[in-house]
């Protein structure tokens, strides 16, 4: 589990609400709000996109939504991760990804991460390339958004790397701080 404060931009709360309404209608919002703490309720009801919010609040939000609608299905929040990544990679970034490669995405991943996360650290390790195949480990340290947050990252990876032109992408969880490990990590592999 994370050992210090970690934050994420409010744009995540904005997008989470939009996604939830698109899936389940406006009537889903009050169902979620009534189960949240006052702090998480305020974040979800009145999110400020550029404000930093504790990942503890996002974890509470995600776990509440999962309990009501996802029922523990890992694909539920992977779908949100894909939704988030589709929106984050639209506009000018969409064109940059078309000319990027998976390796170029890795090189810029940490600076992109710092734009949305504070207190959490993204690391890239064990990069292996041979005969057009690439494998890498992506680590998120001090990441406190619970199992739903981990599934969101998996969906995000799927979209961003696929938009960068990789083929046969596989995203596999290696470790999870919410299952007793020291940090969350994934092995990604693909063909260029």
mmCIF file with all atom_site columns, C-alpha atoms in Angstrom:
data_model
loop_
_atom_site.group_PDB
_atom_site.id
_atom_site.type_symbol
_atom_site.label_atom_id
_atom_site.label_alt_id
_atom_site.label_comp_id
_atom_site.label_asym_id
_atom_site.label_entity_id
_atom_site.label_seq_id
_atom_site.pdbx_PDB_ins_code
_atom_site.Cartn_x
_atom_site.Cartn_y
_atom_site.Cartn_z
_atom_site.occupancy
_atom_site.B_iso_or_equiv
_atom_site.pdbx_formal_charge
_atom_site.auth_seq_id
_atom_site.auth_comp_id
_atom_site.auth_asym_id
_atom_site.auth_atom_id
_atom_site.pdbx_PDB_model_num
ATOM 1   C CA . UNK A 1 1   ? 0.000   0.000  0.000   1.00 0.00 ? 1   UNK A CA 1
ATOM 2   C CA . UNK A 1 2   ? 1.176   3.560  -0.611  1.00 0.00 ? 2   UNK A CA 1
ATOM 3   C CA . UNK A 1 3   ? 3.079   5.160  2.234   1.00 0.00 ? 3   UNK A CA 1
ATOM 4   C CA . UNK A 1 4   ? 2.689   8.876  1.469   1.00 0.00 ? 4   UNK A CA 1
ATOM 5   C CA . UNK A 1 5   ? 0.158   11.273 0.020   1.00 0.00 ? 5   UNK A CA 1
ATOM 6   C CA . UNK A 1 6   ? -0.533  10.917 -3.668  1.00 0.00 ? 6   UNK A CA 1
ATOM 7   C CA . UNK A 1 7   ? -2.728  13.118 -5.832  1.00 0.00 ? 7   UNK A CA 1
ATOM 8   C CA . UNK A 1 8   ? -4.345  13.198 -9.257  1.00 0.00 ? 8   UNK A CA 1
ATOM 9   C CA . UNK A 1 9   ? -5.794  16.043 -11.294 1.00 0.00 ? 9   UNK A CA 1
ATOM 10  C CA . UNK A 1 10  ? -9.526  16.693 -11.044 1.00 0.00 ? 10  UNK A CA 1
ATOM 11  C CA . UNK A 1 11  ? -9.957  16.038 -14.742 1.00 0.00 ? 11  UNK A CA 1
ATOM 12  C CA . UNK A 1 12  ? -10.241 12.361 -13.773 1.00 0.00 ? 12  UNK A CA 1
ATOM 13  C CA . UNK A 1 13  ? -13.299 13.046 -11.603 1.00 0.00 ? 13  UNK A CA 1
ATOM 14  C CA . UNK A 1 14  ? -14.846 15.086 -14.431 1.00 0.00 ? 14  UNK A CA 1
ATOM 15  C CA . UNK A 1 15  ? -14.305 12.310 -16.954 1.00 0.00 ? 15  UNK A CA 1
ATOM 16  C CA . UNK A 1 16  ? -15.412 9.559  -14.560 1.00 0.00 ? 16  UNK A CA 1
ATOM 17  C CA . UNK A 1 17  ? -18.728 11.315 -14.058 1.00 0.00 ? 17  UNK A CA 1
ATOM 18  C CA . UNK A 1 18  ? -19.190 11.790 -17.811 1.00 0.00 ? 18  UNK A CA 1
ATOM 19  C CA . UNK A 1 19  ? -18.429 8.103  -18.452 1.00 0.00 ? 19  UNK A CA 1
ATOM 20  C CA . UNK A 1 20  ? -20.813 6.961  -15.728 1.00 0.00 ? 20  UNK A CA 1
ATOM 21  C CA . UNK A 1 21  ? -23.648 9.117  -17.121 1.00 0.00 ? 21  UNK A CA 1
ATOM 22  C CA . UNK A 1 22  ? -23.016 7.856  -20.661 1.00 0.00 ? 22  UNK A CA 1
ATOM 23  C CA . UNK A 1 23  ? -23.246 4.250  -19.444 1.00 0.00 ? 23  UNK A CA 1
ATOM 24  C CA . UNK A 1 24  ? -26.029 4.405  -16.870 1.00 0.00 ? 24  UNK A CA 1
ATOM 25  C CA . UNK A 1 25  ? -27.751 7.764  -17.263 1.00 0.00 ? 25  UNK A CA 1
ATOM 26  C CA . UNK A 1 26  ? -27.892 10.789 -14.992 1.00 0.00 ? 26  UNK A CA 1
ATOM 27  C CA . UNK A 1 27  ? -29.772 8.723  -12.374 1.00 0.00 ? 27  UNK A CA 1
ATOM 28  C CA . UNK A 1 28  ? -26.509 6.876  -11.599 1.00 0.00 ? 28  UNK A CA 1
ATOM 29  C CA . UNK A 1 29  ? -24.872 9.975  -10.106 1.00 0.00 ? 29  UNK A CA 1
ATOM 30  C CA . UNK A 1 30  ? -27.099 10.301 -6.985  1.00 0.00 ? 30  UNK A CA 1
ATOM 31  C CA . UNK A 1 31  ? -26.673 6.572  -6.308  1.00 0.00 ? 31  UNK A CA 1
ATOM 32  C CA . UNK A 1 32  ? -22.902 7.090  -6.152  1.00 0.00 ? 32  UNK A CA 1
ATOM 33  C CA . UNK A 1 33  ? -23.063 10.406 -4.267  1.00 0.00 ? 33  UNK A CA 1
ATOM 34  C CA . UNK A 1 34  ? -25.138 8.988  -1.408  1.00 0.00 ? 34  UNK A CA 1
ATOM 35  C CA . UNK A 1 35  ? -22.443 6.391  -0.645  1.00 0.00 ? 35  UNK A CA 1
ATOM 36  C CA . UNK A 1 36  ? -19.425 8.741  -0.694  1.00 0.00 ? 36  UNK A CA 1
ATOM 37  C CA . UNK A 1 37  ? -17.779 10.561 2.202   1.00 0.00 ? 37  UNK A CA 1
ATOM 38  C CA . UNK A 1 38  ? -18.379 14.348 2.212   1.00 0.00 ? 38  UNK A CA 1
ATOM 39  C CA . UNK A 1 39  ? -14.916 14.999 0.715   1.00 0.00 ? 39  UNK A CA 1
ATOM 40  C CA . UNK A 1 40  ? -15.298 12.455 -2.084  1.00 0.00 ? 40  UNK A CA 1
ATOM 41  C CA . UNK A 1 41  ? -18.861 13.633 -2.689  1.00 0.00 ? 41  UNK A CA 1
ATOM 42  C CA . UNK A 1 42  ? -17.673 17.219 -3.150  1.00 0.00 ? 42  UNK A CA 1
ATOM 43  C CA . UNK A 1 43  ? -14.933 16.122 -5.548  1.00 0.00 ? 43  UNK A CA 1
ATOM 44  C CA . UNK A 1 44  ? -17.383 14.087 -7.659  1.00 0.00 ? 44  UNK A CA 1
ATOM 45  C CA . UNK A 1 45  ? -20.210 16.626 -7.519  1.00 0.00 ? 45  UNK A CA 1
ATOM 46  C CA . UNK A 1 46  ? -18.095 19.737 -8.200  1.00 0.00 ? 46  UNK A CA 1
ATOM 47  C CA . UNK A 1 47  ? -14.766 18.627 -9.684  1.00 0.00 ? 47  UNK A CA 1
ATOM 48  C CA . UNK A 1 48  ? -12.209 21.270 -10.627 1.00 0.00 ? 48  UNK A CA 1
ATOM 49  C CA . UNK A 1 49  ? -10.182 19.850 -13.555 1.00 0.00 ? 49  UNK A CA 1
ATOM 50  C CA . UNK A 1 50  ? -6.843  21.461 -12.629 1.00 0.00 ? 50  UNK A CA 1
ATOM 51  C CA . UNK A 1 51  ? -7.100  20.934 -8.880  1.00 0.00 ? 51  UNK A CA 1
ATOM 52  C CA . UNK A 1 52  ? -5.124  18.147 -7.191  1.00 0.00 ? 52  UNK A CA 1
ATOM 53  C CA . UNK A 1 53  ? -7.281  15.604 -5.354  1.00 0.00 ? 53  UNK A CA 1
ATOM 54  C CA . UNK A 1 54  ? -6.080  12.902 -3.010  1.00 0.00 ? 54  UNK A CA 1
ATOM 55  C CA . UNK A 1 55  ? -5.918  9.501  -4.651  1.00 0.00 ? 55  UNK A CA 1
ATOM 56  C CA . UNK A 1 56  ? -7.672  8.246  -1.510  1.00 0.00 ? 56  UNK A CA 1
ATOM 57  C CA . UNK A 1 57  ? -10.780 10.130 -2.693  1.00 0.00 ? 57  UNK A CA 1
ATOM 58  C CA . UNK A 1 58  ? -10.500 8.700  -6.199  1.00 0.00 ? 58  UNK A CA 1
ATOM 59  C CA . UNK A 1 59  ? -10.052 5.230  -4.761  1.00 0.00 ? 59  UNK A CA 1
ATOM 60  C CA . UNK A 1 60  ? -13.225 5.712  -2.720  1.00 0.00 ? 60  UNK A CA 1
ATOM 61  C CA . UNK A 1 61  ? -15.058 6.925  -5.827  1.00 0.00 ? 61  UNK A CA 1
ATOM 62  C CA . UNK A 1 62  ? -13.837 4.064  -8.012  1.00 0.00 ? 62  UNK A CA 1
ATOM 63  C CA . UNK A 1 63  ? -14.573 1.404  -5.405  1.00 0.00 ? 63  UNK A CA 1
ATOM 64  C CA . UNK A 1 64  ? -18.065 2.829  -4.870  1.00 0.00 ? 64  UNK A CA 1
ATOM 65  C CA . UNK A 1 65  ? -18.792 2.828  -8.597  1.00 0.00 ? 65  UNK A CA 1
ATOM 66  C CA . UNK A 1 66  ? -17.366 -0.684 -8.867  1.00 0.00 ? 66  UNK A CA 1
ATOM 67  C CA . UNK A 1 67  ? -19.587 -1.928 -6.053  1.00 0.00 ? 67  UNK A CA 1
ATOM 68  C CA . UNK A 1 68  ? -22.708 -0.427 -7.621  1.00 0.00 ? 68  UNK A CA 1
ATOM 69  C CA . UNK A 1 69  ? -22.110 -1.090 -11.300 1.00 0.00 ? 69  UNK A CA 1
ATOM 70  C CA . UNK A 1 70  ? -18.919 -3.068 -11.953 1.00 0.00 ? 70  UNK A CA 1
ATOM 71  C CA . UNK A 1 71  ? -19.488 -5.811 -9.396  1.00 0.00 ? 71  UNK A CA 1
ATOM 72  C CA . UNK A 1 72  ? -15.759 -6.577 -9.339  1.00 0.00 ? 72  UNK A CA 1
ATOM 73  C CA . UNK A 1 73  ? -15.522 -7.314 -13.063 1.00 0.00 ? 73  UNK A CA 1
ATOM 74  C CA . UNK A 1 74  ? -11.954 -6.247 -14.000 1.00 0.00 ? 74  UNK A CA 1
ATOM 75  C CA . UNK A 1 75  ? -13.094 -5.385 -17.516 1.00 0.00 ? 75  UNK A CA 1
ATOM 76  C CA . UNK A 1 76  ? -15.462 -2.729 -16.166 1.00 0.00 ? 76  UNK A CA 1
ATOM 77  C CA . UNK A 1 77  ? -12.695 -0.325 -15.147 1.00 0.00 ? 77  UNK A CA 1
ATOM 78  C CA . UNK A 1 78  ? -10.426 -1.386 -18.021 1.00 0.00 ? 78  UNK A CA 1
ATOM 79  C CA . UNK A 1 79  ? -13.219 -0.018 -20.218 1.00 0.00 ? 79  UNK A CA 1
ATOM 80  C CA . UNK A 1 80  ? -13.051 3.277  -18.327 1.00 0.00 ? 80  UNK A CA 1
ATOM 81  C CA . UNK A 1 81  ? -9.265  3.357  -18.831 1.00 0.00 ? 81  UNK A CA 1
ATOM 82  C CA . UNK A 1 82  ? -9.789  2.936  -22.565 1.00 0.00 ? 82  UNK A CA 1
ATOM 83  C CA . UNK A 1 83  ? -12.462 5.656  -22.501 1.00 0.00 ? 83  UNK A CA 1
ATOM 84  C CA . UNK A 1 84  ? -10.113 8.019  -20.638 1.00 0.00 ? 84  UNK A CA 1
ATOM 85  C CA . UNK A 1 85  ? -7.195  7.281  -22.968 1.00 0.00 ? 85  UNK A CA 1
ATOM 86  C CA . UNK A 1 86  ? -9.349  7.781  -26.068 1.00 0.00 ? 86  UNK A CA 1
ATOM 87  C CA . UNK A 1 87  ? -10.225 11.266 -24.855 1.00 0.00 ? 87  UNK A CA 1
ATOM 88  C CA . UNK A 1 88  ? -6.686  12.084 -23.704 1.00 0.00 ? 88  UNK A CA 1
ATOM 89  C CA . UNK A 1 89  ? -5.256  11.069 -27.068 1.00 0.00 ? 89  UNK A CA 1
ATOM 90  C CA . UNK A 1 90  ? -7.673  12.959 -29.257 1.00 0.00 ? 90  UNK A CA 1
ATOM 91  C CA . UNK A 1 91  ? -6.840  16.256 -30.920 1.00 0.00 ? 91  UNK A CA 1
ATOM 92  C CA . UNK A 1 92  ? -3.186  17.097 -31.610 1.00 0.00 ? 92  UNK A CA 1
ATOM 93  C CA . UNK A 1 93  ? -1.882  14.221 -29.479 1.00 0.00 ? 93  UNK A CA 1
ATOM 94  C CA . UNK A 1 94  ? -3.709  11.789 -31.774 1.00 0.00 ? 94  UNK A CA 1
ATOM 95  C CA . UNK A 1 95  ? -1.506  12.875 -34.680 1.00 0.00 ? 95  UNK A CA 1
ATOM 96  C CA . UNK A 1 96  ? 1.679   12.611 -32.632 1.00 0.00 ? 96  UNK A CA 1
ATOM 97  C CA . UNK A 1 97  ? 0.817   9.053  -31.615 1.00 0.00 ? 97  UNK A CA 1
ATOM 98  C CA . UNK A 1 98  ? 0.342   8.063  -35.242 1.00 0.00 ? 98  UNK A CA 1
ATOM 99  C CA . UNK A 1 99  ? 3.993   8.834  -35.954 1.00 0.00 ? 99  UNK A CA 1
ATOM 100 C CA . UNK A 1 100 ? 5.268   7.540  -32.608 1.00 0.00 ? 100 UNK A CA 1
ATOM 101 C CA . UNK A 1 101 ? 6.385   4.042  -31.696 1.00 0.00 ? 101 UNK A CA 1
ATOM 102 C CA . UNK A 1 102 ? 5.901   2.055  -28.517 1.00 0.00 ? 102 UNK A CA 1
ATOM 103 C CA . UNK A 1 103 ? 9.465   2.945  -27.485 1.00 0.00 ? 103 UNK A CA 1
ATOM 104 C CA . UNK A 1 104 ? 8.795   6.652  -27.998 1.00 0.00 ? 104 UNK A CA 1
ATOM 105 C CA . UNK A 1 105 ? 5.687   6.384  -25.822 1.00 0.00 ? 105 UNK A CA 1
ATOM 106 C CA . UNK A 1 106 ? 7.819   4.790  -23.089 1.00 0.00 ? 106 UNK A CA 1
ATOM 107 C CA . UNK A 1 107 ? 10.369  7.608  -23.323 1.00 0.00 ? 107 UNK A CA 1
ATOM 108 C CA . UNK A 1 108 ? 7.662   10.206 -22.702 1.00 0.00 ? 108 UNK A CA 1
ATOM 109 C CA . UNK A 1 109 ? 5.535   8.233  -20.248 1.00 0.00 ? 109 UNK A CA 1
ATOM 110 C CA . UNK A 1 110 ? 7.097   9.624  -17.079 1.00 0.00 ? 110 UNK A CA 1
ATOM 111 C CA . UNK A 1 111 ? 6.688   13.269 -18.080 1.00 0.00 ? 111 UNK A CA 1
ATOM 112 C CA . UNK A 1 112 ? 3.094   12.594 -19.167 1.00 0.00 ? 112 UNK A CA 1
ATOM 113 C CA . UNK A 1 113 ? 2.467   10.858 -15.811 1.00 0.00 ? 113 UNK A CA 1
ATOM 114 C CA . UNK A 1 114 ? 3.750   13.884 -13.856 1.00 0.00 ? 114 UNK A CA 1
ATOM 115 C CA . UNK A 1 115 ? 1.204   16.085 -15.598 1.00 0.00 ? 115 UNK A CA 1
ATOM 116 C CA . UNK A 1 116 ? -1.661  14.085 -14.024 1.00 0.00 ? 116 UNK A CA 1
ATOM 117 C CA . UNK A 1 117 ? -0.141  12.549 -10.880 1.00 0.00 ? 117 UNK A CA 1
ATOM 118 C CA . UNK A 1 118 ? 1.722   14.016 -7.908  1.00 0.00 ? 118 UNK A CA 1
ATOM 119 C CA . UNK A 1 119 ? 3.291   11.822 -5.227  1.00 0.00 ? 119 UNK A CA 1
ATOM 120 C CA . UNK A 1 120 ? 3.060   8.673  -7.369  1.00 0.00 ? 120 UNK A CA 1
ATOM 121 C CA . UNK A 1 121 ? 6.040   7.594  -9.433  1.00 0.00 ? 121 UNK A CA 1
ATOM 122 C CA . UNK A 1 122 ? 6.038   5.803  -12.779 1.00 0.00 ? 122 UNK A CA 1
ATOM 123 C CA . UNK A 1 123 ? 9.113   3.731  -13.631 1.00 0.00 ? 123 UNK A CA 1
ATOM 124 C CA . UNK A 1 124 ? 10.105  1.871  -16.783 1.00 0.00 ? 124 UNK A CA 1
ATOM 125 C CA . UNK A 1 125 ? 12.307  -1.221 -16.292 1.00 0.00 ? 125 UNK A CA 1
ATOM 126 C CA . UNK A 1 126 ? 13.541  -4.367 -18.036 1.00 0.00 ? 126 UNK A CA 1
ATOM 127 C CA . UNK A 1 127 ? 13.167  -3.077 -21.576 1.00 0.00 ? 127 UNK A CA 1
ATOM 128 C CA . UNK A 1 128 ? 13.979  -5.920 -23.965 1.00 0.00 ? 128 UNK A CA 1
ATOM 129 C CA . UNK A 1 129 ? 13.901  -5.728 -27.736 1.00 0.00 ? 129 UNK A CA 1
ATOM 130 C CA . UNK A 1 130 ? 14.740  -8.419 -30.231 1.00 0.00 ? 130 UNK A CA 1
ATOM 131 C CA . UNK A 1 131 ? 13.557  -9.273 -33.723 1.00 0.00 ? 131 UNK A CA 1
ATOM 132 C CA . UNK A 1 132 ? 10.730  -6.715 -33.714 1.00 0.00 ? 132 UNK A CA 1
ATOM 133 C CA . UNK A 1 133 ? 9.397   -7.846 -30.329 1.00 0.00 ? 133 UNK A CA 1
ATOM 134 C CA . UNK A 1 134 ? 9.446   -5.583 -27.286 1.00 0.00 ? 134 UNK A CA 1
ATOM 135 C CA . UNK A 1 135 ? 8.803   -6.362 -23.617 1.00 0.00 ? 135 UNK A CA 1
ATOM 136 C CA . UNK A 1 136 ? 8.940   -3.913 -20.727 1.00 0.00 ? 136 UNK A CA 1
ATOM 137 C CA . UNK A 1 137 ? 7.879   -3.597 -17.100 1.00 0.00 ? 137 UNK A CA 1
ATOM 138 C CA . UNK A 1 138 ? 5.937   -0.494 -16.064 1.00 0.00 ? 138 UNK A CA 1
ATOM 139 C CA . UNK A 1 139 ? 5.860   0.211  -12.320 1.00 0.00 ? 139 UNK A CA 1
ATOM 140 C CA . UNK A 1 140 ? 3.558   2.576  -10.420 1.00 0.00 ? 140 UNK A CA 1
ATOM 141 C CA . UNK A 1 141 ? 4.896   3.342  -6.951  1.00 0.00 ? 141 UNK A CA 1
ATOM 142 C CA . UNK A 1 142 ? 2.808   5.008  -4.267  1.00 0.00 ? 142 UNK A CA 1
ATOM 143 C CA . UNK A 1 143 ? -0.282  4.637  -6.449  1.00 0.00 ? 143 UNK A CA 1
ATOM 144 C CA . UNK A 1 144 ? -3.385  4.586  -4.265  1.00 0.00 ? 144 UNK A CA 1
ATOM 145 C CA . UNK A 1 145 ? -6.439  4.202  -6.481  1.00 0.00 ? 145 UNK A CA 1
ATOM 146 C CA . UNK A 1 146 ? -7.226  0.621  -5.526  1.00 0.00 ? 146 UNK A CA 1
ATOM 147 C CA . UNK A 1 147 ? -7.806  -2.329 -7.821  1.00 0.00 ? 147 UNK A CA 1
ATOM 148 C CA . UNK A 1 148 ? -10.138 -0.289 -10.055 1.00 0.00 ? 148 UNK A CA 1
ATOM 149 C CA . UNK A 1 149 ? -7.323  2.253  -10.528 1.00 0.00 ? 149 UNK A CA 1
ATOM 150 C CA . UNK A 1 150 ? -4.981  -0.520 -11.611 1.00 0.00 ? 150 UNK A CA 1
ATOM 151 C CA . UNK A 1 151 ? -7.520  -1.766 -14.151 1.00 0.00 ? 151 UNK A CA 1
ATOM 152 C CA . UNK A 1 152 ? -7.905  1.820  -15.432 1.00 0.00 ? 152 UNK A CA 1
ATOM 153 C CA . UNK A 1 153 ? -4.166  1.984  -16.106 1.00 0.00 ? 153 UNK A CA 1
ATOM 154 C CA . UNK A 1 154 ? -4.328  -1.320 -17.996 1.00 0.00 ? 154 UNK A CA 1
ATOM 155 C CA . UNK A 1 155 ? -7.046  0.039  -20.284 1.00 0.00 ? 155 UNK A CA 1
ATOM 156 C CA . UNK A 1 156 ? -5.088  3.253  -20.706 1.00 0.00 ? 156 UNK A CA 1
ATOM 157 C CA . UNK A 1 157 ? -1.951  1.357  -21.724 1.00 0.00 ? 157 UNK A CA 1
ATOM 158 C CA . UNK A 1 158 ? -3.975  -0.655 -24.245 1.00 0.00 ? 158 UNK A CA 1
ATOM 159 C CA . UNK A 1 159 ? -5.212  2.445  -26.068 1.00 0.00 ? 159 UNK A CA 1
ATOM 160 C CA . UNK A 1 160 ? -2.065  4.572  -25.964 1.00 0.00 ? 160 UNK A CA 1
ATOM 161 C CA . UNK A 1 161 ? 0.288   1.857  -27.180 1.00 0.00 ? 161 UNK A CA 1
ATOM 162 C CA . UNK A 1 162 ? -2.141  0.631  -29.827 1.00 0.00 ? 162 UNK A CA 1
ATOM 163 C CA . UNK A 1 163 ? -2.561  4.187  -31.143 1.00 0.00 ? 163 UNK A CA 1
ATOM 164 C CA . UNK A 1 164 ? 1.234   4.347  -31.364 1.00 0.00 ? 164 UNK A CA 1
ATOM 165 C CA . UNK A 1 165 ? 1.081   1.506  -33.872 1.00 0.00 ? 165 UNK A CA 1
ATOM 166 C CA . UNK A 1 166 ? 2.150   -1.508 -31.831 1.00 0.00 ? 166 UNK A CA 1
ATOM 167 C CA . UNK A 1 167 ? 0.661   -4.875 -32.759 1.00 0.00 ? 167 UNK A CA 1
ATOM 168 C CA . UNK A 1 168 ? -0.293  -7.847 -30.624 1.00 0.00 ? 168 UNK A CA 1
ATOM 169 C CA . UNK A 1 169 ? -0.141  -5.831 -27.404 1.00 0.00 ? 169 UNK A CA 1
ATOM 170 C CA . UNK A 1 170 ? -0.403  -7.827 -24.177 1.00 0.00 ? 170 UNK A CA 1
ATOM 171 C CA . UNK A 1 171 ? -0.762  -6.130 -20.783 1.00 0.00 ? 171 UNK A CA 1
ATOM 172 C CA . UNK A 1 172 ? -0.238  -8.459 -17.828 1.00 0.00 ? 172 UNK A CA 1
ATOM 173 C CA . UNK A 1 173 ? -0.307  -7.557 -14.147 1.00 0.00 ? 173 UNK A CA 1
ATOM 174 C CA . UNK A 1 174 ? 2.900   -8.619 -12.373 1.00 0.00 ? 174 UNK A CA 1
ATOM 175 C CA . UNK A 1 175 ? 2.509   -7.164 -8.880  1.00 0.00 ? 175 UNK A CA 1
ATOM 176 C CA . UNK A 1 176 ? -0.170  -5.211 -7.039  1.00 0.00 ? 176 UNK A CA 1
ATOM 177 C CA . UNK A 1 177 ? 0.155   -3.237 -3.820  1.00 0.00 ? 177 UNK A CA 1
ATOM 178 C CA . UNK A 1 178 ? -3.534  -3.942 -3.183  1.00 0.00 ? 178 UNK A CA 1
ATOM 179 C CA . UNK A 1 179 ? -2.777  -7.670 -3.169  1.00 0.00 ? 179 UNK A CA 1
ATOM 180 C CA . UNK A 1 180 ? 0.141   -7.400 -0.731  1.00 0.00 ? 180 UNK A CA 1
ATOM 181 C CA . UNK A 1 181 ? 3.029   -6.411 -3.009  1.00 0.00 ? 181 UNK A CA 1
ATOM 182 C CA . UNK A 1 182 ? 5.197   -3.311 -2.504  1.00 0.00 ? 182 UNK A CA 1
ATOM 183 C CA . UNK A 1 183 ? 4.047   -1.640 -5.723  1.00 0.00 ? 183 UNK A CA 1
ATOM 184 C CA . UNK A 1 184 ? 1.884   -2.134 -8.792  1.00 0.00 ? 184 UNK A CA 1
ATOM 185 C CA . UNK A 1 185 ? 3.536   -3.308 -12.008 1.00 0.00 ? 185 UNK A CA 1
ATOM 186 C CA . UNK A 1 186 ? 2.644   -4.653 -15.415 1.00 0.00 ? 186 UNK A CA 1
ATOM 187 C CA . UNK A 1 187 ? 4.523   -6.421 -18.151 1.00 0.00 ? 187 UNK A CA 1
ATOM 188 C CA . UNK A 1 188 ? 3.726   -5.089 -21.593 1.00 0.00 ? 188 UNK A CA 1
ATOM 189 C CA . UNK A 1 189 ? 4.792   -6.892 -24.743 1.00 0.00 ? 189 UNK A CA 1
ATOM 190 C CA . UNK A 1 190 ? 4.167   -6.153 -28.401 1.00 0.00 ? 190 UNK A CA 1
ATOM 191 C CA . UNK A 1 191 ? 5.383   -6.298 -31.972 1.00 0.00 ? 191 UNK A CA 1
ATOM 192 C CA . UNK A 1 192 ? 6.558   -3.134 -33.760 1.00 0.00 ? 192 UNK A CA 1
#
